[in-house]
CSV table of N, CA and C in Angstrom, one decimal:
chain,number,residue,atom,x,y,z
A,1,MET,N,-20.4,50.9,-55.6
A,1,MET,CA,-20.4,51.2,-53.8
A,1,MET,C,-19.2,52.5,-53.9
A,2,ALA,N,-19.1,53.2,-53.6
A,2,ALA,CA,-18.1,54.2,-52.6
A,2,ALA,C,-17.7,53.5,-51.1
A,3,ILE,N,-16.5,54.5,-51.1
A,3,ILE,CA,-16.2,53.4,-49.4
A,3,ILE,C,-15.3,55.4,-49.3
A,4,ASP,N,-15.9,56.1,-48.1
A,4,ASP,CA,-14.8,56.6,-48.0
A,4,ASP,C,-14.7,56.5,-46.1
A,5,TYR,N,-13.1,55.1,-45.7
A,5,TYR,CA,-12.8,54.7,-44.9
A,5,TYR,C,-12.1,56.1,-44.0
A,6,GLY,N,-12.8,56.0,-42.7
A,6,GLY,CA,-12.2,56.4,-41.6
A,6,GLY,C,-11.5,55.4,-40.7
A,7,ASP,N,-10.8,56.1,-39.6
A,7,ASP,CA,-10.9,55.4,-38.2
A,7,ASP,C,-12.0,55.1,-37.2
A,8,ALA,N,-13.0,56.2,-37.0
A,8,ALA,CA,-14.2,56.3,-36.7
A,8,ALA,C,-15.1,55.6,-37.2
A,9,ARG,N,-14.7,56.6,-38.8
A,9,ARG,CA,-16.5,56.1,-39.3
A,9,ARG,C,-16.2,55.5,-40.5
A,10,ILE,N,-16.7,55.0,-41.6
A,10,ILE,CA,-16.7,54.3,-43.1
A,10,ILE,C,-18.0,55.4,-43.4
A,11,GLY,N,-18.1,55.9,-44.4
A,11,GLY,CA,-18.9,56.2,-45.3
A,11,GLY,C,-18.9,55.6,-46.3
A,12,VAL,N,-20.2,55.1,-47.3
A,12,VAL,CA,-20.6,54.0,-47.8
A,12,VAL,C,-21.5,55.3,-49.0
A,13,ALA,N,-21.4,54.7,-50.4
A,13,ALA,CA,-23.1,54.8,-50.7
A,13,ALA,C,-22.9,54.3,-52.2
A,14,ILE,N,-24.2,54.6,-52.9
A,14,ILE,CA,-24.3,53.5,-53.8
A,14,ILE,C,-24.9,53.9,-55.4
A,15,SER,N,-24.8,54.2,-55.7
A,15,SER,CA,-24.7,54.6,-57.1
A,15,SER,C,-26.6,54.0,-57.4
A,16,ASP,N,-27.2,54.5,-58.4
A,16,ASP,CA,-28.7,53.4,-58.9
A,16,ASP,C,-28.3,52.4,-60.1
A,17,LYS,N,-29.4,52.3,-59.7
A,17,LYS,CA,-29.0,51.6,-61.2
A,17,LYS,C,-28.4,51.0,-62.5
A,18,THR,N,-28.5,52.6,-63.2
A,18,THR,CA,-28.1,53.2,-64.7
A,18,THR,C,-26.7,53.4,-64.1
A,19,LEU,N,-25.8,53.5,-63.7
A,19,LEU,CA,-25.5,53.4,-63.1
A,19,LEU,C,-24.2,54.9,-62.7
A,20,GLN,N,-25.8,56.0,-63.9
A,20,GLN,CA,-25.2,57.7,-63.3
A,20,GLN,C,-25.6,58.2,-62.4
A,21,ILE,N,-25.8,58.2,-61.1
A,21,ILE,CA,-26.1,59.1,-59.7
A,21,ILE,C,-26.1,58.5,-58.7
A,22,SER,N,-24.9,58.7,-58.4
A,22,SER,CA,-24.7,58.2,-56.9
A,22,SER,C,-26.1,58.7,-55.8
A,23,GLY,N,-26.4,57.1,-55.1
A,23,GLY,CA,-27.5,57.3,-54.6
A,23,GLY,C,-27.8,56.8,-53.2
A,24,SER,N,-27.6,56.4,-52.5
A,24,SER,CA,-28.4,56.2,-51.1
A,24,SER,C,-26.6,56.0,-50.6
A,25,SER,N,-27.0,57.2,-49.1
A,25,SER,CA,-24.9,56.7,-48.5
A,25,SER,C,-25.7,56.6,-46.7
A,26,ALA,N,-24.6,56.5,-46.8
A,26,ALA,CA,-25.4,55.8,-45.2
A,26,ALA,C,-23.5,56.0,-44.5
A,27,THR,N,-23.4,56.0,-43.4
A,27,THR,CA,-23.0,56.2,-41.8
A,27,THR,C,-21.8,54.2,-41.2
A,28,ILE,N,-20.8,54.2,-41.1
A,28,ILE,CA,-21.0,53.0,-40.5
A,28,ILE,C,-19.9,53.3,-39.2
A,29,LYS,N,-20.4,52.7,-37.9
A,29,LYS,CA,-19.1,52.3,-36.8
A,29,LYS,C,-17.9,51.6,-37.4
A,30,ASN,N,-16.7,51.7,-37.6
A,30,ASN,CA,-15.4,51.3,-38.2
A,30,ASN,C,-15.0,50.5,-36.6
A,31,ASP,N,-15.8,49.2,-37.0
A,31,ASP,CA,-15.7,48.3,-35.4
A,31,ASP,C,-15.6,47.0,-36.5
A,32,ARG,N,-15.2,46.1,-35.5
A,32,ARG,CA,-15.5,44.4,-36.1
A,32,ARG,C,-16.1,44.0,-36.6
A,33,LEU,N,-17.5,44.8,-36.6
A,33,LEU,CA,-18.3,44.1,-37.0
A,33,LEU,C,-18.5,45.0,-38.7
A,34,ALA,N,-17.0,46.7,-39.3
A,34,ALA,CA,-17.9,47.3,-40.5
A,34,ALA,C,-17.8,45.9,-41.7
A,35,ILE,N,-17.4,45.4,-41.7
A,35,ILE,CA,-16.7,44.6,-43.2
A,35,ILE,C,-17.9,43.4,-43.4
A,36,GLU,N,-18.5,43.1,-42.0
A,36,GLU,CA,-19.2,42.3,-42.4
A,36,GLU,C,-20.8,42.8,-42.8
A,37,LYS,N,-20.6,44.2,-42.2
A,37,LYS,CA,-22.1,44.7,-42.4
A,37,LYS,C,-21.8,45.6,-44.3
A,38,ILE,N,-21.0,45.6,-44.1
A,38,ILE,CA,-20.2,46.2,-46.1
A,38,ILE,C,-20.8,45.4,-47.2
A,39,VAL,N,-20.4,43.3,-45.9
A,39,VAL,CA,-20.0,42.7,-47.1
A,39,VAL,C,-21.9,42.7,-47.8
A,40,LYS,N,-22.5,42.1,-46.1
A,40,LYS,CA,-24.0,42.0,-46.4
A,40,LYS,C,-24.9,43.5,-46.9
A,41,LEU,N,-24.6,44.3,-46.9
A,41,LEU,CA,-25.1,45.9,-48.2
A,41,LEU,C,-24.0,45.4,-49.8
A,42,CYS,N,-23.3,44.9,-50.0
A,42,CYS,CA,-23.1,44.9,-51.1
A,42,CYS,C,-23.8,43.7,-51.8
A,43,GLY,N,-24.4,42.5,-50.7
A,43,GLY,CA,-25.5,41.5,-50.9
A,43,GLY,C,-26.7,42.0,-51.1
A,44,ASP,N,-27.2,42.7,-50.4
A,44,ASP,CA,-27.9,43.5,-50.7
A,44,ASP,C,-28.9,44.0,-52.5
A,45,GLU,N,-27.8,45.4,-52.1
A,45,GLU,CA,-27.8,46.1,-53.1
A,45,GLU,C,-27.1,45.6,-54.3
A,46,GLU,N,-26.7,43.8,-54.7
A,46,GLU,CA,-25.6,43.8,-55.9
A,46,GLU,C,-25.1,44.6,-56.0
A,47,VAL,N,-24.5,44.8,-55.1
A,47,VAL,CA,-22.9,45.7,-56.0
A,47,VAL,C,-22.2,44.4,-56.5
A,48,THR,N,-21.4,44.9,-57.5
A,48,THR,CA,-20.5,44.2,-57.9
A,48,THR,C,-18.7,44.9,-58.4
A,49,ASN,N,-19.1,46.0,-58.5
A,49,ASN,CA,-17.6,46.9,-57.5
A,49,ASN,C,-17.7,48.2,-56.6
A,50,ILE,N,-16.6,48.6,-55.8
A,50,ILE,CA,-16.4,49.1,-54.8
A,50,ILE,C,-14.9,49.6,-55.2
A,51,ILE,N,-15.3,51.9,-55.5
A,51,ILE,CA,-14.8,52.2,-55.5
A,51,ILE,C,-13.9,52.1,-53.7
A,52,ILE,N,-12.9,52.6,-53.4
A,52,ILE,CA,-12.5,52.8,-51.9
A,52,ILE,C,-11.4,54.2,-52.3
A,53,GLY,N,-11.8,54.8,-51.4
A,53,GLY,CA,-11.2,56.7,-52.2
A,53,GLY,C,-9.3,56.3,-51.1
A,54,LEU,N,-9.1,56.9,-52.1
A,54,LEU,CA,-7.3,56.9,-51.0
A,54,LEU,C,-6.6,58.0,-50.6
A,55,PRO,N,-6.6,58.1,-50.0
A,55,PRO,CA,-6.5,59.9,-49.0
A,55,PRO,C,-4.5,59.6,-49.2
A,56,ILE,N,-4.4,60.3,-50.6
A,56,ILE,CA,-2.8,60.3,-51.0
A,56,ILE,C,-2.7,62.0,-50.7
A,57,ASN,N,-2.1,62.0,-49.8
A,57,ASN,CA,-1.0,63.4,-49.2
A,57,ASN,C,-1.1,64.5,-50.2
A,58,ALA,N,-1.4,65.6,-50.1
A,58,ALA,CA,-1.1,66.9,-51.1
A,58,ALA,C,-0.4,66.8,-51.8
A,59,ASP,N,0.9,66.4,-51.5
A,59,ASP,CA,2.5,66.4,-52.7
A,59,ASP,C,2.6,65.3,-53.1
A,60,GLY,N,1.1,63.9,-53.0
A,60,GLY,CA,1.2,63.2,-53.9
A,60,GLY,C,1.3,61.7,-53.9
A,61,THR,N,2.4,62.3,-52.8
A,61,THR,CA,2.8,61.1,-51.5
A,61,THR,C,1.7,60.4,-50.7
A,62,MET,N,2.0,59.1,-50.5
A,62,MET,CA,0.9,58.3,-49.5
A,62,MET,C,1.1,58.2,-48.5
A,63,GLY,N,0.7,58.2,-47.1
A,63,GLY,CA,1.2,58.7,-46.1
A,63,GLY,C,0.7,57.1,-45.6
A,64,ALA,N,0.4,57.4,-43.9
A,64,ALA,CA,-0.4,56.2,-42.7
A,64,ALA,C,-1.3,55.9,-43.4
A,65,MET,N,-2.0,56.8,-43.6
A,65,MET,CA,-3.7,56.7,-43.6
A,65,MET,C,-4.0,56.3,-44.7
A,66,CYS,N,-3.3,55.7,-46.0
A,66,CYS,CA,-2.7,55.3,-47.3
A,66,CYS,C,-2.9,53.9,-47.5
A,67,ASP,N,-1.7,53.9,-46.1
A,67,ASP,CA,-1.9,52.2,-45.7
A,67,ASP,C,-3.2,51.1,-44.8
A,68,LYS,N,-3.0,51.8,-44.4
A,68,LYS,CA,-5.2,51.5,-43.4
A,68,LYS,C,-5.7,51.7,-44.3
A,69,VAL,N,-6.4,52.8,-45.2
A,69,VAL,CA,-7.2,51.4,-46.3
A,69,VAL,C,-6.9,50.7,-47.5
A,70,GLN,N,-5.4,50.5,-48.0
A,70,GLN,CA,-5.1,49.5,-48.8
A,70,GLN,C,-5.3,48.1,-47.6
A,71,LYS,N,-4.7,48.5,-46.8
A,71,LYS,CA,-4.9,46.8,-45.2
A,71,LYS,C,-7.1,46.6,-45.0
A,72,PHE,N,-7.2,47.9,-45.0
A,72,PHE,CA,-8.6,47.8,-45.0
A,72,PHE,C,-9.0,47.1,-46.3
A,73,GLY,N,-8.9,47.6,-47.2
A,73,GLY,CA,-9.6,46.9,-49.0
A,73,GLY,C,-8.8,46.0,-49.0
A,74,ASP,N,-8.1,45.7,-48.7
A,74,ASP,CA,-7.6,43.8,-48.4
A,74,ASP,C,-8.3,42.6,-48.0
A,75,GLU,N,-8.8,43.2,-46.9
A,75,GLU,CA,-9.2,42.3,-45.4
A,75,GLU,C,-11.2,41.8,-46.3
A,76,LEU,N,-11.1,42.9,-46.7
A,76,LEU,CA,-12.7,43.1,-47.3
A,76,LEU,C,-12.7,42.3,-48.4
A,77,GLU,N,-11.7,42.0,-49.5
A,77,GLU,CA,-11.2,41.7,-51.1
A,77,GLU,C,-11.6,40.1,-50.3
A,78,SER,N,-10.9,39.8,-49.2
A,78,SER,CA,-11.0,38.0,-49.6
A,78,SER,C,-12.0,38.0,-48.3
A,79,PHE,N,-13.5,38.3,-49.0
A,79,PHE,CA,-14.9,38.3,-49.1
A,79,PHE,C,-15.6,37.7,-50.0
A,80,PHE,N,-14.6,38.7,-50.9
A,80,PHE,CA,-15.1,38.1,-52.2
A,80,PHE,C,-13.6,37.2,-53.1
A,81,ALA,N,-13.2,36.5,-53.3
A,81,ALA,CA,-12.1,35.6,-53.4
A,81,ALA,C,-13.0,35.3,-54.7
A,82,ASP,N,-14.4,34.9,-54.3
A,82,ASP,CA,-14.4,34.7,-55.9
A,82,ASP,C,-15.5,35.3,-57.2
A,83,GLY,N,-14.6,36.4,-56.6
A,83,GLY,CA,-14.3,37.5,-57.8
A,83,GLY,C,-16.0,38.6,-57.6
A,84,SER,N,-16.6,37.7,-57.4
A,84,SER,CA,-17.9,38.9,-57.2
A,84,SER,C,-18.3,39.7,-57.4
A,85,VAL,N,-17.3,40.4,-56.4
A,85,VAL,CA,-16.6,41.5,-56.2
A,85,VAL,C,-15.6,42.3,-56.4
A,86,ARG,N,-15.6,43.3,-57.2
A,86,ARG,CA,-13.9,43.8,-57.3
A,86,ARG,C,-14.0,45.5,-56.6
A,87,ILE,N,-12.1,45.5,-57.0
A,87,ILE,CA,-12.3,46.3,-55.2
A,87,ILE,C,-11.2,47.9,-56.5
A,88,GLU,N,-11.2,48.6,-56.3
A,88,GLU,CA,-10.3,49.2,-57.2
A,88,GLU,C,-10.2,50.3,-55.9
A,89,TYR,N,-8.8,51.5,-56.1
A,89,TYR,CA,-8.9,52.6,-55.1
A,89,TYR,C,-8.8,53.4,-56.2
A,90,ARG,N,-9.4,54.9,-55.8
A,90,ARG,CA,-9.5,56.4,-56.7
A,90,ARG,C,-8.9,56.9,-55.4
A,91,ASP,N,-7.4,58.1,-55.7
A,91,ASP,CA,-7.5,59.5,-55.4
A,91,ASP,C,-8.6,60.6,-54.4
A,92,GLU,N,-8.8,60.9,-53.5
A,92,GLU,CA,-10.2,61.3,-52.7
A,92,GLU,C,-9.9,62.2,-52.2
A,93,ARG,N,-8.5,62.9,-52.5
A,93,ARG,CA,-8.0,64.0,-51.9
A,93,ARG,C,-9.3,64.9,-52.0
A,94,ARG,N,-9.3,66.2,-50.7
A,94,ARG,CA,-10.0,66.8,-50.6
A,94,ARG,C,-12.3,66.7,-50.9
A,95,SER,N,-12.0,65.2,-50.5
A,95,SER,CA,-14.1,64.9,-50.7
A,95,SER,C,-14.4,64.8,-49.2
A,96,THR,N,-13.7,65.4,-48.6
A,96,THR,CA,-13.7,64.8,-46.6
A,96,THR,C,-14.4,66.5,-46.8
A,97,ILE,N,-13.0,67.3,-47.2
A,97,ILE,CA,-13.5,68.7,-47.1
A,97,ILE,C,-15.0,69.6,-47.7
A,98,ALA,N,-15.0,68.7,-49.2
A,98,ALA,CA,-16.1,69.5,-50.0
A,98,ALA,C,-17.8,69.0,-49.2
A,99,SER,N,-17.7,67.5,-48.4
A,99,SER,CA,-18.3,67.1,-47.8
A,99,SER,C,-18.4,68.6,-46.8
A,100,GLU,N,-17.9,68.8,-45.8
A,100,GLU,CA,-17.8,68.8,-44.8
A,100,GLU,C,-18.4,71.1,-44.8
A,101,ASN,N,-17.4,71.4,-46.7
A,101,ASN,CA,-18.4,73.1,-47.1
A,101,ASN,C,-19.5,72.5,-47.2
A,102,ILE,N,-19.4,71.6,-48.4
A,102,ILE,CA,-21.4,71.4,-48.2
A,102,ILE,C,-22.5,71.7,-47.1
A,103,LEU,N,-22.7,71.1,-46.4
A,103,LEU,CA,-23.3,71.1,-45.2
A,103,LEU,C,-22.6,71.9,-44.2
A,104,ILE,N,-21.8,72.5,-44.2
A,104,ILE,CA,-21.7,74.1,-43.7
A,104,ILE,C,-22.7,75.6,-44.6
A,105,GLU,N,-22.3,75.0,-45.9
A,105,GLU,CA,-23.4,76.2,-46.8
A,105,GLU,C,-24.7,75.5,-46.3
A,106,ALA,N,-25.4,74.8,-45.6
A,106,ALA,CA,-26.5,73.9,-45.8
A,106,ALA,C,-26.8,74.6,-44.6
A,107,ASN,N,-25.9,75.0,-43.6
A,107,ASN,CA,-26.2,75.4,-42.0
A,107,ASN,C,-26.8,74.2,-41.3
A,108,ILE,N,-25.9,73.3,-41.1
A,108,ILE,CA,-25.9,72.1,-40.5
A,108,ILE,C,-25.1,72.5,-39.4
A,109,SER,N,-25.4,72.0,-38.3
A,109,SER,CA,-25.0,72.1,-36.7
A,109,SER,C,-23.5,71.1,-36.8
A,110,ARG,N,-22.3,72.1,-36.5
A,110,ARG,CA,-21.3,70.7,-35.9
A,110,ARG,C,-21.6,69.8,-35.5
A,111,ARG,N,-22.9,69.6,-34.5
A,111,ARG,CA,-22.5,67.8,-33.7
A,111,ARG,C,-23.2,67.0,-35.1
A,112,LYS,N,-24.4,68.0,-35.4
A,112,LYS,CA,-24.8,67.3,-36.9
A,112,LYS,C,-24.0,66.6,-37.7
A,113,ARG,N,-22.7,67.1,-38.6
A,113,ARG,CA,-22.8,67.2,-39.9
A,113,ARG,C,-21.8,65.6,-38.9
A,114,LYS,N,-21.1,65.2,-38.0
A,114,LYS,CA,-20.2,64.3,-37.7
A,114,LYS,C,-20.9,63.1,-38.3
A,115,GLN,N,-22.7,62.7,-38.4
A,115,GLN,CA,-23.5,62.4,-39.1
A,115,GLN,C,-23.3,62.0,-39.9
A,116,PHE,N,-23.2,63.5,-41.2
A,116,PHE,CA,-22.8,62.9,-42.3
A,116,PHE,C,-22.2,62.7,-43.7
A,117,VAL,N,-21.2,64.0,-42.2
A,117,VAL,CA,-19.5,64.0,-43.8
A,117,VAL,C,-19.6,62.8,-44.4
A,118,ASP,N,-18.8,61.6,-43.4
A,118,ASP,CA,-18.3,60.5,-44.0
A,118,ASP,C,-19.2,60.1,-45.3
A,119,GLY,N,-21.0,59.9,-44.6
A,119,GLY,CA,-21.9,59.2,-45.6
A,119,GLY,C,-21.7,60.5,-47.3
A,120,LEU,N,-21.3,61.8,-46.8
A,120,LEU,CA,-21.5,62.8,-48.1
A,120,LEU,C,-19.9,62.8,-49.4
A,121,ALA,N,-18.8,62.5,-47.6
A,121,ALA,CA,-17.7,62.2,-48.4
A,121,ALA,C,-17.5,60.2,-49.8
A,122,ALA,N,-18.5,60.1,-49.6
A,122,ALA,CA,-18.3,58.7,-49.9
A,122,ALA,C,-19.3,59.2,-51.7
A,123,LYS,N,-20.2,59.5,-51.6
A,123,LYS,CA,-20.7,60.0,-52.2
A,123,LYS,C,-20.6,60.9,-53.5
A,124,ILE,N,-19.7,61.9,-52.8
A,124,ILE,CA,-18.8,62.6,-54.2
A,124,ILE,C,-17.5,61.4,-55.0
A,125,ILE,N,-17.0,60.4,-53.9
A,125,ILE,CA,-16.1,59.8,-54.5
A,125,ILE,C,-16.7,59.1,-55.5
A,126,LEU,N,-18.3,58.4,-55.4
A,126,LEU,CA,-18.8,57.7,-56.4
A,126,LEU,C,-18.7,58.5,-57.7
A,127,GLN,N,-19.8,59.6,-57.3
A,127,GLN,CA,-19.7,60.6,-58.3
A,127,GLN,C,-19.0,61.0,-59.3
A,128,LYS,N,-17.8,61.4,-58.8
A,128,LYS,CA,-16.9,61.8,-59.1
A,128,LYS,C,-16.0,59.5,-59.9
A,129,PHE,N,-16.4,59.0,-59.8
A,129,PHE,CA,-16.0,57.7,-60.5
A,129,PHE,C,-17.5,57.4,-61.7
A,130,LEU,N,-18.3,57.7,-61.2
A,130,LEU,CA,-18.8,57.3,-62.1
A,130,LEU,C,-19.5,58.8,-63.8
A,131,ASP,N,-19.1,59.9,-63.1
A,131,ASP,CA,-18.8,61.0,-64.0
A,131,ASP,C,-18.4,60.7,-65.0
A,132,ASP,N,-16.0,60.0,-64.2
A,132,ASP,CA,-15.5,59.3,-65.5
A,132,ASP,C,-15.8,58.4,-66.1
A,133,PHE,N,-16.5,57.1,-65.9
A,133,PHE,CA,-16.9,56.3,-66.4
A,133,PHE,C,-17.5,56.3,-66.9
A,134,ASN,N,-19.2,57.4,-66.5
A,134,ASN,CA,-19.7,58.1,-68.0
A,134,ASN,C,-19.2,58.5,-69.1
A,135,ARG,N,-18.3,59.2,-69.6
A,135,ARG,CA,-17.2,59.3,-70.1
A,135,ARG,C,-16.2,58.7,-71.0
A,136,GLN,N,-16.2,58.0,-71.2
A,136,GLN,CA,-15.8,56.8,-71.5
A,136,GLN,C,-16.2,56.3,-73.0
A,137,PRO,N,-16.1,56.1,-73.8
A,137,PRO,CA,-16.8,55.5,-74.6
A,137,PRO,C,-17.2,54.6,-75.6
A,138,ARG,N,-18.3,54.1,-75.2
A,138,ARG,CA,-18.7,52.8,-75.5
A,138,ARG,C,-19.0,52.5,-77.3
A,139,TYR,N,-17.5,50.8,-76.9
A,139,TYR,CA,-18.2,50.4,-78.4
A,139,TYR,C,-18.7,49.4,-78.5
């Protein structure tokens, strides 16, 4: 699973069982129930790893949003104290911009793009992780 955290919405994407393709995605309202929804989704989809996009600044520094993301990740991780789900962070610079560009090219209206941009950004984060993971040699 990959997460694109935002103040208003959280994009979530889940890979296929072969860990090759970023599959389904959704956008969850960032409210007091968001973490519970993600935890339930992890159980329903048998998630063992969560990749959380870390919005590192263009100059490579970590700003205030990175702090929010890490706080969110810490809170989410507390639900998996038994180690059943591993959480890690990945640089997600430009994933939201790439998502917006894809939706613009698909001629999706600005109003409708809001519904899809975060889920699509999570899919981009997840696919990059899967591509990197699958390039690693297996012994």
